PDB file of C-alpha atoms in Angstrom:
ATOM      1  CA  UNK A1377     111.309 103.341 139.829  1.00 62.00           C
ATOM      2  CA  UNK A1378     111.391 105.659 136.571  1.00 80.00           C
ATOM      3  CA  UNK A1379     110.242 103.863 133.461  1.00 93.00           C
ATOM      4  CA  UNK A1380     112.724 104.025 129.795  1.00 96.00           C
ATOM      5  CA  UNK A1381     112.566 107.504 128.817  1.00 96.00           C
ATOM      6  CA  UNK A1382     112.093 108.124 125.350  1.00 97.00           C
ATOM      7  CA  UNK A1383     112.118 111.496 122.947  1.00 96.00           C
ATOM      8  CA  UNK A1384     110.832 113.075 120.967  1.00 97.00           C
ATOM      9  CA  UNK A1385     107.295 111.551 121.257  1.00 96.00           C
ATOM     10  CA  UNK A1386     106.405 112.538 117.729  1.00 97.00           C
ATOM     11  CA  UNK A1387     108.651 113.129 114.617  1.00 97.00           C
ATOM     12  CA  UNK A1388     107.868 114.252 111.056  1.00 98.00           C
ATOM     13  CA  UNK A1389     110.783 115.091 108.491  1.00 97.00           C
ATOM     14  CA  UNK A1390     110.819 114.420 104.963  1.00 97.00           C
ATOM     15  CA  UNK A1391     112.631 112.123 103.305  1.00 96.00           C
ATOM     16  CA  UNK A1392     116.426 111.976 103.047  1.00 96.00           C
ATOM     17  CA  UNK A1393     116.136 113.920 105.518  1.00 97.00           C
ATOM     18  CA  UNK A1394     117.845 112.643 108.928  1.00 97.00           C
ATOM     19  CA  UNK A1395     116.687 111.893 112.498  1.00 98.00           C
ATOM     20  CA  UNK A1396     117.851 111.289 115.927  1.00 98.00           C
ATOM     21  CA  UNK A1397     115.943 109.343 118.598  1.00 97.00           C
ATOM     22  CA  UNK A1398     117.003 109.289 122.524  1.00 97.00           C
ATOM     23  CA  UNK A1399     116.703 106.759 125.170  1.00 97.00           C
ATOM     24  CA  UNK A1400     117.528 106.565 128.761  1.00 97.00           C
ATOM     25  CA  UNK A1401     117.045 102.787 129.674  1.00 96.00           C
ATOM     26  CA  UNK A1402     115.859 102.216 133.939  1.00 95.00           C
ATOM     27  CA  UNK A1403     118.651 103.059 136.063  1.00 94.00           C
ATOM     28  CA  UNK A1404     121.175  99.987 136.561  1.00 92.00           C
ATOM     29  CA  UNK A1405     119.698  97.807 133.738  1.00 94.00           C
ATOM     30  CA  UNK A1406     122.780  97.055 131.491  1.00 93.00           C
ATOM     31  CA  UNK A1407     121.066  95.890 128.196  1.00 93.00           C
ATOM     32  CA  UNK A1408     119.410  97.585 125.862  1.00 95.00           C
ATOM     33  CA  UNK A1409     117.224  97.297 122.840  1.00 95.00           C
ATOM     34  CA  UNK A1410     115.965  98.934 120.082  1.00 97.00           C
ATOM     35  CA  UNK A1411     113.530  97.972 118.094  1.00 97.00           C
ATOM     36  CA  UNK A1412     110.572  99.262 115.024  1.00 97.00           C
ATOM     37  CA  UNK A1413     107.182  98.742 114.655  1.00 95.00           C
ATOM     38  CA  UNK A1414     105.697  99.409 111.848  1.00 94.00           C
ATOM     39  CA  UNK A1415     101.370  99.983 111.731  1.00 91.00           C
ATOM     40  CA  UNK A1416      99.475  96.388 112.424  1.00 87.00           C
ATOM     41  CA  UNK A1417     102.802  94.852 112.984  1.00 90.00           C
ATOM     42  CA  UNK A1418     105.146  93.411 115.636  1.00 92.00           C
ATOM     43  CA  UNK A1419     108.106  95.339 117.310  1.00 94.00           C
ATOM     44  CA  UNK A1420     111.078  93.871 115.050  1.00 94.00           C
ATOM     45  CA  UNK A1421     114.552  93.915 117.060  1.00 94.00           C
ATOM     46  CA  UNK A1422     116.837  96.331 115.086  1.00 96.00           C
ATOM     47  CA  UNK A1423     120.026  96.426 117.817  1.00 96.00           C
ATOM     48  CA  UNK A1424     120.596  95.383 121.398  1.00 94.00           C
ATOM     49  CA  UNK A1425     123.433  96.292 123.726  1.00 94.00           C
ATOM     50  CA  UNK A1426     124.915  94.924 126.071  1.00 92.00           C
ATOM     51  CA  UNK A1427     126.563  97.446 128.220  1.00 89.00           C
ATOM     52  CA  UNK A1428     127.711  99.609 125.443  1.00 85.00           C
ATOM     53  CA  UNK A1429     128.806  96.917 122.955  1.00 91.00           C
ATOM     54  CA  UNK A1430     126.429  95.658 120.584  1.00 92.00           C
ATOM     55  CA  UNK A1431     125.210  91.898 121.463  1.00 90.00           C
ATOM     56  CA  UNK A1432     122.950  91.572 117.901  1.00 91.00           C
ATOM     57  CA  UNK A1433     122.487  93.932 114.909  1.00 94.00           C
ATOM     58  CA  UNK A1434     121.807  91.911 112.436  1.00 91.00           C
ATOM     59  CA  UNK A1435     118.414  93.056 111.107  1.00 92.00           C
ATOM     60  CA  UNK A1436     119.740  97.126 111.438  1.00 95.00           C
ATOM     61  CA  UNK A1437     119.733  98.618 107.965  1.00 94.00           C
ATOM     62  CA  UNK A1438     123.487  99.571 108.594  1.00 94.00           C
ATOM     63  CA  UNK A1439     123.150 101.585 105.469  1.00 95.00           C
ATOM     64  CA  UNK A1440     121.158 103.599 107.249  1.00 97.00           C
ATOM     65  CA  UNK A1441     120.455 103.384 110.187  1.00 97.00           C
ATOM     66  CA  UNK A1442     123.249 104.004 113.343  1.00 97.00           C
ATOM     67  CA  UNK A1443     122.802 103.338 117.177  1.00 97.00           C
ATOM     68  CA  UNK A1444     125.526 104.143 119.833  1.00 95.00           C
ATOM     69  CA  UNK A1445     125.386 103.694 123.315  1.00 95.00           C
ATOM     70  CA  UNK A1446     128.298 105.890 125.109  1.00 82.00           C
ATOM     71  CA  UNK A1447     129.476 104.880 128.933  1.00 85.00           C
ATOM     72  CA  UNK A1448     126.792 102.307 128.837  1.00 83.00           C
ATOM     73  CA  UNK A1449     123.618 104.084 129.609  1.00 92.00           C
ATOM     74  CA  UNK A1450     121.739 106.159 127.464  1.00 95.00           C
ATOM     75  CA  UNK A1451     121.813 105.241 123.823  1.00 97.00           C
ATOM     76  CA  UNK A1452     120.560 107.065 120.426  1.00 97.00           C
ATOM     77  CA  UNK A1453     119.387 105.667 116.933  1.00 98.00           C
ATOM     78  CA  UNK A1454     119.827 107.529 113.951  1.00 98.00           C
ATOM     79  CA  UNK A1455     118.594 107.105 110.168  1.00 98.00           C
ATOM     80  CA  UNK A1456     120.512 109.253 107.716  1.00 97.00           C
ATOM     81  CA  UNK A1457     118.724 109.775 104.955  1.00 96.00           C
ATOM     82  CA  UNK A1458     114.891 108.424 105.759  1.00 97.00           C
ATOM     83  CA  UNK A1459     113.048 106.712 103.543  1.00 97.00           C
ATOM     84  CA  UNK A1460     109.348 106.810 103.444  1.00 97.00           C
ATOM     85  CA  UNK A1461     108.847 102.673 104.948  1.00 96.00           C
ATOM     86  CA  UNK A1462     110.957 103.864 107.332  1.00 97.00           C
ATOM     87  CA  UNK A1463     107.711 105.541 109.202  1.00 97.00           C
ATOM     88  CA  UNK A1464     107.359 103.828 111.836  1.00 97.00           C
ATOM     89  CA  UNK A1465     107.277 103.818 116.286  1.00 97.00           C
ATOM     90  CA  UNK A1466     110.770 103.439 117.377  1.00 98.00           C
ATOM     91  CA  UNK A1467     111.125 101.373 120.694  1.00 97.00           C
ATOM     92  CA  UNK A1468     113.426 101.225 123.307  1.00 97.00           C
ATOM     93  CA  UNK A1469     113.373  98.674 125.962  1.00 95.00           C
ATOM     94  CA  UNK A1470     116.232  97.590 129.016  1.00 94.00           C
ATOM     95  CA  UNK A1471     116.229  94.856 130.812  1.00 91.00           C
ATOM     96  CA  UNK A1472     118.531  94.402 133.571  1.00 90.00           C
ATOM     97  CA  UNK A1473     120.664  91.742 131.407  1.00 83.00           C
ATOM     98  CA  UNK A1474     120.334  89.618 128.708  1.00 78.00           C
ATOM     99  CA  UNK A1475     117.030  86.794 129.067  1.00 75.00           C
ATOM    100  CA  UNK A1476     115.818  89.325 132.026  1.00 81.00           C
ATOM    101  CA  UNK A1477     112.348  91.042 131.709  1.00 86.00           C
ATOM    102  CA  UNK A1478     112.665  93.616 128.690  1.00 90.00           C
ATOM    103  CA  UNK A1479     110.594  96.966 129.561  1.00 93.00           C
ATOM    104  CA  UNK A1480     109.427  99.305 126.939  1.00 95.00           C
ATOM    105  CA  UNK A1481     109.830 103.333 126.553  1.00 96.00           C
ATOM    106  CA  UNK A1482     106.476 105.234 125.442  1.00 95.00           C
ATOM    107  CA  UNK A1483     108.362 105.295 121.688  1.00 96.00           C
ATOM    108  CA  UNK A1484     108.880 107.550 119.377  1.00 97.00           C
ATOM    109  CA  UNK A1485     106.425 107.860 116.189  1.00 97.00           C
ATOM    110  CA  UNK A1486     107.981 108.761 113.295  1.00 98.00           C
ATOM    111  CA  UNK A1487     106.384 109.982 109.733  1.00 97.00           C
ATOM    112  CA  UNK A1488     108.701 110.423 106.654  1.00 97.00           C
ATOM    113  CA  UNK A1489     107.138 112.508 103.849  1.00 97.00           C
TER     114      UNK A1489
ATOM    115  CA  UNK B1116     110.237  85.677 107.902  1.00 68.00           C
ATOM    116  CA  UNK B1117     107.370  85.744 111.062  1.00 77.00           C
ATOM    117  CA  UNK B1118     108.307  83.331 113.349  1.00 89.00           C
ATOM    118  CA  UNK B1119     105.621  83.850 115.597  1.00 95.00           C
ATOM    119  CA  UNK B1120     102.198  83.108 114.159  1.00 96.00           C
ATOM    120  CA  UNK B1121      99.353  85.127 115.677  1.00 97.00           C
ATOM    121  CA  UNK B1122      95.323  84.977 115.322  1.00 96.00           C
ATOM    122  CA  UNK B1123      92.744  86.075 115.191  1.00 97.00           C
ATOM    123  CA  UNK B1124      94.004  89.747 114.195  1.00 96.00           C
ATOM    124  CA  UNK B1125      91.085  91.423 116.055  1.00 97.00           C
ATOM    125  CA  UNK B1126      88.578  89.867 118.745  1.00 97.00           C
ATOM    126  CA  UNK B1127      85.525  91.644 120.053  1.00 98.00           C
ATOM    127  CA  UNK B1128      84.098  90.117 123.268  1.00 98.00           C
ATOM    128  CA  UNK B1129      81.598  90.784 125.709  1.00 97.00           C
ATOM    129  CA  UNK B1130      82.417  92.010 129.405  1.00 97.00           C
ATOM    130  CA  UNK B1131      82.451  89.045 131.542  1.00 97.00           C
ATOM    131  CA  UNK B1132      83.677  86.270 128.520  1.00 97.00           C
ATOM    132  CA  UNK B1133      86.710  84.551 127.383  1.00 98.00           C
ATOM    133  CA  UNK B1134      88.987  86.094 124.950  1.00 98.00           C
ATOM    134  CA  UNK B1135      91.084  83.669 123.514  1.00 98.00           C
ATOM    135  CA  UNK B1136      94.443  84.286 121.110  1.00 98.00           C
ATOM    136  CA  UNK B1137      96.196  81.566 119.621  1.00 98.00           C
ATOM    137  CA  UNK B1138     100.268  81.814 118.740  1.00 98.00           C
ATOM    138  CA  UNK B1139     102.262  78.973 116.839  1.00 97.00           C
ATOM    139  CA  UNK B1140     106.311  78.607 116.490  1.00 96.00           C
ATOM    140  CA  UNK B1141     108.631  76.531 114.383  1.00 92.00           C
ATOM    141  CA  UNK B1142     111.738  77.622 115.906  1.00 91.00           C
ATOM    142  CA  UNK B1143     112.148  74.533 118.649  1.00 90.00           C
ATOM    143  CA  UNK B1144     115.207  76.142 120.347  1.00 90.00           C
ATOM    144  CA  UNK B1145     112.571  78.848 121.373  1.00 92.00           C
ATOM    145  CA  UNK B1146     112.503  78.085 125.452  1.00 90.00           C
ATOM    146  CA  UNK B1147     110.740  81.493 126.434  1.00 91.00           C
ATOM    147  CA  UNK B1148     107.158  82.610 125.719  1.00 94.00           C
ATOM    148  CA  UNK B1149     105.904  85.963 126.598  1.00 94.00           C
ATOM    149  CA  UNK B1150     102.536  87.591 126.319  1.00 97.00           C
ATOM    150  CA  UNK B1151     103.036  91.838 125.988  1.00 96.00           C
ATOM    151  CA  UNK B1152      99.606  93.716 126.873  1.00 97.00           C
ATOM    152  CA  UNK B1153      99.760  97.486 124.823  1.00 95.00           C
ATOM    153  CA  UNK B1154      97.623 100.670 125.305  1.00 95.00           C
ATOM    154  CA  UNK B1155      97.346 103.233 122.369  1.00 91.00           C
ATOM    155  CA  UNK B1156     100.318 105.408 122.559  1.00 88.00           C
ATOM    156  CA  UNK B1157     102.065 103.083 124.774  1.00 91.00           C
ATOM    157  CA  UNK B1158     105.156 101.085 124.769  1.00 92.00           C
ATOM    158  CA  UNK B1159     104.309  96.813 125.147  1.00 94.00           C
ATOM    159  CA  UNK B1160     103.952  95.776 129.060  1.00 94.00           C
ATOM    160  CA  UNK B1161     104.687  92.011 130.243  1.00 93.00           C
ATOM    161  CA  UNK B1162     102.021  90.656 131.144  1.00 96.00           C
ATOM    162  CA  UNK B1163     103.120  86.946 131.350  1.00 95.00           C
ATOM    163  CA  UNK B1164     105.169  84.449 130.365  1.00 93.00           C
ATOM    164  CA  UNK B1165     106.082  80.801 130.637  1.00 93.00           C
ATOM    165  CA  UNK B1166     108.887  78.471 129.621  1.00 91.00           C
ATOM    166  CA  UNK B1167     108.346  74.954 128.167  1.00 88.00           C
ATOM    167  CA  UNK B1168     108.613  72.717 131.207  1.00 89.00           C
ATOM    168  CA  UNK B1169     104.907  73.934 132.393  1.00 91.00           C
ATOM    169  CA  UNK B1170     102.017  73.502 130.240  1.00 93.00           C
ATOM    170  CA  UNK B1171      99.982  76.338 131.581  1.00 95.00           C
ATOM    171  CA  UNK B1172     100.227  79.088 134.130  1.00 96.00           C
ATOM    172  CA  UNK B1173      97.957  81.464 135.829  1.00 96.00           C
ATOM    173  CA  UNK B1174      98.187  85.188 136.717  1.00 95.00           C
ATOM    174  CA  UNK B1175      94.937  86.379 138.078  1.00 96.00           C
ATOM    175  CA  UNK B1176      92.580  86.451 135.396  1.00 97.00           C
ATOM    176  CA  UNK B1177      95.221  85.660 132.922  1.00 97.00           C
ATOM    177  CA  UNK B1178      96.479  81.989 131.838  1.00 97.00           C
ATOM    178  CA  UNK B1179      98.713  80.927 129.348  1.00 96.00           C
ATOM    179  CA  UNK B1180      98.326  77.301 127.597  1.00 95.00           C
ATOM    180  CA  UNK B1181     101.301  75.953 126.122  1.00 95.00           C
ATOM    181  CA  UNK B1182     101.309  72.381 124.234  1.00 94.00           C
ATOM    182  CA  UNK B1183     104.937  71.866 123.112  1.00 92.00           C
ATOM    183  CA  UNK B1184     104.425  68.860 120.768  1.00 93.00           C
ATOM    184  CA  UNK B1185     102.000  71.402 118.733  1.00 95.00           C
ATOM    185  CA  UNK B1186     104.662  74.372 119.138  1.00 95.00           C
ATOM    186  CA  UNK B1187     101.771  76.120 120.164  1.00 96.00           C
ATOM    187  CA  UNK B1188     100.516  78.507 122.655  1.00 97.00           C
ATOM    188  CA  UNK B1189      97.537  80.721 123.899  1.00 97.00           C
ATOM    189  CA  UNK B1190      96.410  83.618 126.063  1.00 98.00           C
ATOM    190  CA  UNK B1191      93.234  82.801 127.661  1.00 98.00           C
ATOM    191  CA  UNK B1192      91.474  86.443 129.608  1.00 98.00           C
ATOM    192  CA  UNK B1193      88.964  85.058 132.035  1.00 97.00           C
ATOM    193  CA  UNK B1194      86.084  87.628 132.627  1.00 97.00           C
ATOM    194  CA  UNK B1195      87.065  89.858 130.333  1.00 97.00           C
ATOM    195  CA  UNK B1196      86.585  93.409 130.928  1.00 97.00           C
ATOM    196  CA  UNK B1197      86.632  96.662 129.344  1.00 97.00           C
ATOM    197  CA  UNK B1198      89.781  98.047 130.618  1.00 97.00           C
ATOM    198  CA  UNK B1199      91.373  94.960 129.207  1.00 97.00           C
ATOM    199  CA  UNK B1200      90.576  96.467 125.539  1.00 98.00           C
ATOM    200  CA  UNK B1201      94.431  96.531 124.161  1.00 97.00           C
ATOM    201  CA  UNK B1202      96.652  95.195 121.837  1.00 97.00           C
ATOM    202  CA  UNK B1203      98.150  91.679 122.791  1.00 98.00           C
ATOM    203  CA  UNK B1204     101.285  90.752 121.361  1.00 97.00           C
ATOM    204  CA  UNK B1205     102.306  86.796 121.880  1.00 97.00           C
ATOM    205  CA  UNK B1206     106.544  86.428 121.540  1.00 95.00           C
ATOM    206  CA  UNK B1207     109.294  84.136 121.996  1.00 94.00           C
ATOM    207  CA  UNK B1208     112.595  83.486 122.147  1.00 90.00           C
ATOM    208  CA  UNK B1209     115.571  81.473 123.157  1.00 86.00           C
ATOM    209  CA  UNK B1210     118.516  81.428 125.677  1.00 75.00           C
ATOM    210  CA  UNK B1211     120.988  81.808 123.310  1.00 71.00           C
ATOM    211  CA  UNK B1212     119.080  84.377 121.063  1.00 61.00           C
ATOM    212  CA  UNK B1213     117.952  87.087 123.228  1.00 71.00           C
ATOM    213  CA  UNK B1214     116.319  88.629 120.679  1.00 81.00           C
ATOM    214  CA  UNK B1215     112.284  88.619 121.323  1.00 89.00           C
ATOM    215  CA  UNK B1216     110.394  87.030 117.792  1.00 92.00           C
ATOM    216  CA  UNK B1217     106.715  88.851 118.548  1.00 95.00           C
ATOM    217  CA  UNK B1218     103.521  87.856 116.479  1.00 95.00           C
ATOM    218  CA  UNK B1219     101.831  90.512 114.407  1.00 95.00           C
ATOM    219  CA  UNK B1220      99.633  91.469 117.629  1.00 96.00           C
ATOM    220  CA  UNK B1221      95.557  91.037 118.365  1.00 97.00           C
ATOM    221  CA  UNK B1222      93.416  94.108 118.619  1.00 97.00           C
ATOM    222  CA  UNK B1223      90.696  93.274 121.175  1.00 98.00           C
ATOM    223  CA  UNK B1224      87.855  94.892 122.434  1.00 98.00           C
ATOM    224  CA  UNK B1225      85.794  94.049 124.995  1.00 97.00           C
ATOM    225  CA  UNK B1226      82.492  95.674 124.689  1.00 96.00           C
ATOM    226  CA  UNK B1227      80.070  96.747 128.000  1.00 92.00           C
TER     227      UNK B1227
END
């Protein structure tokens, strides 16, 4: 079966600047995560969806940072205006629900200038 | 807050040895431990997992080691080899969390 689908693979932009990553989760798999990892670091959990309502978002700068997932399938993240810690991968996993194996998209590497 | 603690940072071990990381919780409603293998450019892979009512389980060459008194747990690679030179990322989390806690991650190389 096709793995997450992530793009773009790379991303530079300068700061306050804004950005737009895209992720198609493995067919039939109904939640879906986002998540950051910073250089040396752990992915940290920014939102996760559950169908297309949001299950946990808690640690998403909502100043920030937006995430939308439309007719429950593919989902994008945006960060309007970037700041320069905001450099980062961006993740996105599915799982096919909640507690169920969580598999991981390629990611998308982003550098703010 | 890193609720998963992970060492050693980096590991270098001959082909053929025993890499060994080490991950501690304090979270005891955590009931789901995962070890995530990742290659350079690469989105984390499951490699394996266990819940608290084992103390160990074995995957081929890989085993985890869980001692739940200690809130502890480790990833033991038996016969290490090259190709297993990756990133390993120890998590957890609990039923009614969802949310996967990872550790900071251990570089390791295993060397010819």
């Amino acid at each position: 079966e096709a793995g997450v689908a992530q793009s773009p693979r790379y991303k530079i932009i300068e700061k306050r600047q804004s950005v737009a990553f895209w992720c198609n989760p493995i067919s039939g798999h109904a939640t879906l995560y986002w998540y950051q990892q910073i250089l040396g670091q752990g992915p940290k959990l920014l939102i996760q969806f559950q169908n297309n309502g949001v299950v946990d978002d808690s640690q998403l700068p909502k100043d920030r940072f937006s995430a939308e997932r439309l007719k429950g399938v593919d989902s994008t993240l945006k960060i309007q205006p970037a700041k320069l810690e905001d450099s980062a991968v961006y993740l996105c996993a599915s799982s096919w629900t909640v507690q169920e194996t969580q598999y991981f998209g390629p990611g998308t590497r982003l550098l703010v200038l | 807050q890193q609720q998963v603690k992970q060492s050693p940072q980096s590991l270098i071990v001959q082909k053929g040895g025993i890499s060994i990381i080490n991950c501690a919780y304090e979270n005891t409603a955590f009931d789901y431990f995962p070890w995530y293998q990742q290659f350079p450019g690469k989105g984390p892979a499951l490699l394996i997992a266990i819940r608290p009512d084992v103390s160990e389980k074995k995957e081929g060459r890989f085993t985890i080691s869980f001692n739940k008194s200690a809130k502890q747990f480790s990833l033991h690679i038996m016969d290490s080899q090259p190709g297993d030179s990756a990133t390993y990322f120890c998590a957890a989390t609990s039923s009614s969390g969802y949310a996967l806690n990872f550790g900071k991650g251990t570089s390791l190389l295993v060397t010819p």
